[in-house]
């Protein structure tokens, strides 16, 4: 047997290794001093995240590279997404301490578990190998199942964890099944290989890769909460502790869309077999997310549906890109994810202030009086919600504008219209949340809650800075991903597909 | 050309501005520190002086202008570049020419006389400096209006005088009626100003479209000295648009100069203090429409159809004003409608192309109408602020100076031969009856110019009659009728109640609010502190002659009313002075000059004779206190034939109906659609959320259904498309 041991470029795995190691150190500290002050754990975790962030920044300018036998990939796309995940996690940590104290959740494990979930998400976006992708997904998911059920005293938290676990397992089964199909069709788990293999298939060889792509999309669609695989989202977002929800909404979505982008790019040669399906899924996702959010009575639930709607917007960006990668850039998706992470984490951070005692007050009326209690955070909530609506000059506006223009440029006019109409519809429930936060009297059942701590203020400020200043990054992100997202270039064979022909 | 000799024109403008600033910034301090009497004397003097000084500068400038050759009597002075965009420069520039200086002389000359008069008339007023603040500001704005060398500057002055008019009509703002009169003036003028702007923009549009054809390269193309020389070519390219522009500008003039149907603010404007009525609502501001027509005469000359409309509207206005004057018992109202009527004359002149005659009448009218208003003010002053002529009578015995000067005014306006009014009226009517101004309408040609002229003669008769009525009822016609008033309560004043100057003098208390009162507040105040009729007119009243500061202006104006017309016609040769290029084209003289003179004499004698026959003996019973004895037409004239009510109510009710209609559309249609879409969205959301029942098995089922659907879709695609490549 003639096998050369591959050389390993450790710098590629260093970011998520660093995060995982930080998690281990944090756990050791927790075991040494169980259920004590978590200050040290937070300090260590934030230091580790900061180091990772800096490390990733240095890697942003490096050329794309692979290691571990092409199992790990580092390109600008992966680095940017990892940066988003790390920053979002750091903000979650900043406001978690106050929230966990308020809810009397004494688990120091929150921090190591979240760090490991983060490392899973980072793995997911740093590979174009389906096996690695699955491993990353499971690392992320299993940690999240535990985190969702962290609030032991609340039945809803337990329930959400179990629901998430059962449905997640169900979705994983589809994903694995799809991977198996694709492996069978191409003899490889590597997306570039699969892409090559599915180009130019005949009638007899087509079904297997097409079914494989479909099933993988089901698995990732679950993670990204696309309709009709979305129903876990509101339940879990509502039931999980708010800081976990924030993490889940941001990091989990970034990872899912990172993976989805790579899979769709690889599946571009089969464009004609899945495009229409995803087209309708995008419309359904946008509409159902927003319409159902209208009738919600619970802020976290409404934001859960909002995250479904935003998944729909993101899918539009991806569809526009896979339809015509020459005209539009994958940077739109990345840019929107930056903005989405900032505004969503920020919104959940402020909403977490509604918690009182050991229960999670998150109905609209639980927000009453928030402005009296935490004026700065509430004003920032207005900013985040404005961005979620898409009011200029926030990043939410520019992100939506980019998606809108991309859709128009690639001829997806109906999607652009649905997007615009949904933006208008969404204003209603976001404004409802704003109004609730400014209603002056606090409910009688709610004695005065804690004042927001410094961590909350800093975290909210970071998100606000993201919402306001990320707009400036638009051009840079577009340019970076365009020149450097090497693996995201679809093969040219797809011009022959029928939709294109019809459109000409 | 060296224009430095005319630089002092800036002082004409600056002096009233300084006066305004001085009055508003220092007035209260001076009066508070130096005491009421001395303080008022100082502030009064410092209000008159700038205007008088400006007048003397204007005299000097006019002299300089006169010494120049006729064709170059127009000097443009630029202060600073105001608007400067790519191809358009609008400097802040003044124009010194015969027309503007004539207006400046009227404004500053008569203005300073009226300022002087007002120092006496307003002596009891608490808000003394505020009055002169407004008055000086008015003079400054009026000067910008007449001196501005482009339409934009003219418009600034136009709006400025409108504002000052509003402020001064509502000077005694605590009386809600006065505030409402001020609002009415302001709102009606808005319509006119809208017309002005439309006219201005139509002209601008024409220039910008056709500038290259004409070859105007100067970026100051809005300035009169650049624009107007090209007018006869430029405005004949699109005659329809020029006619529209001319008519729109005329709408602006209608608003300011109280032409039918926008006249209805002017009678109400008499709510202001009498010097204001004399200066703004008789001598200067209301003539700015005539000034505009003169200034833009090349535009109107290019639009003969507009001229025909102007002439007939002027005639209608003058007839209407004269008729309504017969139904008035308030002396200021008579003069107000007389002003409306005389303004109509001026527009007849402008409409038939005798622009200079319009200006001539502006000037003579400024003399005798200012005189009459100030005289009326003196009478009102002497009669304890009662304005009802039915309470006057026999005042000649008490008010010799006022009476004598007012008699001159009466003679001048009635058309007594060879007094000032006679000449200007003669020029207008002569030009009108000989004019060939025709209106093409409905396939016919209507000689509106000649019709207007003949209507003018009818109005001349009416004018002589109603002015005789006013004069006799005030100064003669038996003994003083106020002696029959029982002490303590006056006659039942059944109309024009809250418009009396007297109301102001009941308010000698501090104003805690500073501005408007609502009706409810006014009522509350009235209950809390009843009106003090501390010097109401009653049978013990003895009229006293007014102080010199008030009768001296009367004397000056009387002299001007006597000889001003002859001097302007023969001494100055006004037509040549104003329009040196265009010597009077010889008309076909269908109606000869001597014949016109004959008609004029006849109508004057007839009018005056009718007046003496009816009013010499005393107050006729059919226009006395008992309104039921009034003839129907007179009652109707007293109510302005219902025009005011119809227009006011019509626009208010019409506006309210339109508003209600649009509100209905908004509520039912637009709100309906919006709300319905919201409902639909909510309903859909509610229905869709039903699918979310909280059971994991349900969620998994939906996922499964989705997968199955996808699989069917894929199978369909595979079988349908086959291998695409």
CSV table of C-alpha atoms in Angstrom, one decimal, chain A residues 163 166-167 170-171 174 200-203 206-207 210-211 214-215 218 222 228-232 234-235 269 272-274 276-277 288 291-292 294-295 301 305 428 496 498, chain B residues 678 680-686 688-689 691-696 698-707 710-715 717-725:
chain,number,residue,atom,x,y,z
A,163,UNK,CA,-38.9,18.8,20.2
A,166,UNK,CA,-36.6,14.6,17.9
A,167,UNK,CA,-37.1,16.7,14.8
A,170,UNK,CA,-35.5,13.3,11.9
A,171,UNK,CA,-33.9,15.9,9.6
A,174,UNK,CA,-32.8,12.9,5.6
A,200,UNK,CA,-23.5,15.7,-18.1
A,201,UNK,CA,-25.5,12.8,-16.7
A,202,UNK,CA,-27.8,10.7,-18.8
A,203,UNK,CA,-31.4,9.8,-18.1
A,206,UNK,CA,-29.7,11.3,-13.2
A,207,UNK,CA,-32.2,10.2,-10.5
A,210,UNK,CA,-31.1,14.5,-8.0
A,211,UNK,CA,-32.7,12.6,-5.1
A,214,UNK,CA,-33.1,17.0,-2.6
A,215,UNK,CA,-32.6,15.0,0.6
A,218,UNK,CA,-34.3,18.8,3.4
A,222,UNK,CA,-34.5,22.1,8.6
A,228,UNK,CA,-42.2,23.3,5.5
A,229,UNK,CA,-39.4,22.2,7.8
A,230,UNK,CA,-39.7,25.2,10.0
A,231,UNK,CA,-42.2,24.3,12.6
A,232,UNK,CA,-39.7,23.6,15.3
A,234,UNK,CA,-41.1,29.2,17.0
A,235,UNK,CA,-41.5,26.5,19.7
A,269,UNK,CA,-25.5,21.5,-12.8
A,272,UNK,CA,-33.4,22.6,-13.5
A,273,UNK,CA,-34.4,19.9,-11.1
A,274,UNK,CA,-34.4,21.8,-7.9
A,276,UNK,CA,-38.4,25.7,-9.1
A,277,UNK,CA,-38.9,23.8,-5.9
A,288,UNK,CA,-45.7,32.1,6.2
A,291,UNK,CA,-48.1,36.3,8.2
A,292,UNK,CA,-48.0,34.0,11.2
A,294,UNK,CA,-48.6,38.9,12.8
A,295,UNK,CA,-50.9,37.0,15.1
A,301,UNK,CA,-42.2,33.5,19.1
A,305,UNK,CA,-41.3,33.5,12.8
A,428,UNK,CA,-46.6,45.6,11.7
A,496,UNK,CA,-27.9,24.7,-21.1
A,498,UNK,CA,-34.1,24.7,-19.8
B,678,UNK,CA,-54.2,44.2,7.1
B,680,UNK,CA,-56.5,39.7,5.3
B,681,UNK,CA,-52.9,39.3,6.3
B,682,UNK,CA,-53.9,38.8,9.9
B,683,UNK,CA,-56.6,36.3,8.9
B,684,UNK,CA,-54.1,34.4,6.8
B,685,UNK,CA,-51.7,34.4,9.6
B,686,UNK,CA,-54.3,33.1,12.0
B,688,UNK,CA,-51.7,29.4,9.0
B,689,UNK,CA,-50.9,29.4,12.7
B,691,UNK,CA,-51.3,24.3,11.4
B,692,UNK,CA,-48.9,24.8,14.3
B,693,UNK,CA,-50.4,22.7,17.0
B,694,UNK,CA,-47.5,22.1,19.2
B,695,UNK,CA,-47.3,18.3,18.6
B,696,UNK,CA,-44.0,17.0,17.4
B,698,UNK,CA,-47.6,17.0,13.5
B,699,UNK,CA,-44.4,18.8,12.8
B,700,UNK,CA,-42.7,15.6,11.6
B,701,UNK,CA,-45.8,14.9,9.5
B,702,UNK,CA,-45.5,18.2,7.8
B,703,UNK,CA,-41.8,17.7,7.1
B,704,UNK,CA,-42.6,14.3,5.8
B,705,UNK,CA,-45.3,15.8,3.6
B,706,UNK,CA,-42.8,18.3,2.3
B,707,UNK,CA,-40.3,15.6,1.5
B,710,UNK,CA,-40.4,17.3,-3.2
B,711,UNK,CA,-39.9,13.7,-4.3
B,712,UNK,CA,-43.0,13.9,-6.5
B,713,UNK,CA,-41.7,17.1,-7.9
B,714,UNK,CA,-38.4,15.6,-8.7
B,715,UNK,CA,-40.0,12.6,-10.3
B,717,UNK,CA,-39.1,16.9,-13.4
B,718,UNK,CA,-37.1,13.9,-14.2
B,719,UNK,CA,-39.8,12.4,-16.4
B,720,UNK,CA,-40.7,15.7,-17.9
B,721,UNK,CA,-37.3,17.2,-18.7
B,722,UNK,CA,-35.2,14.0,-18.9
B,723,UNK,CA,-31.5,14.5,-19.0
B,724,UNK,CA,-31.1,18.1,-19.7
B,725,UNK,CA,-27.6,17.8,-21.0
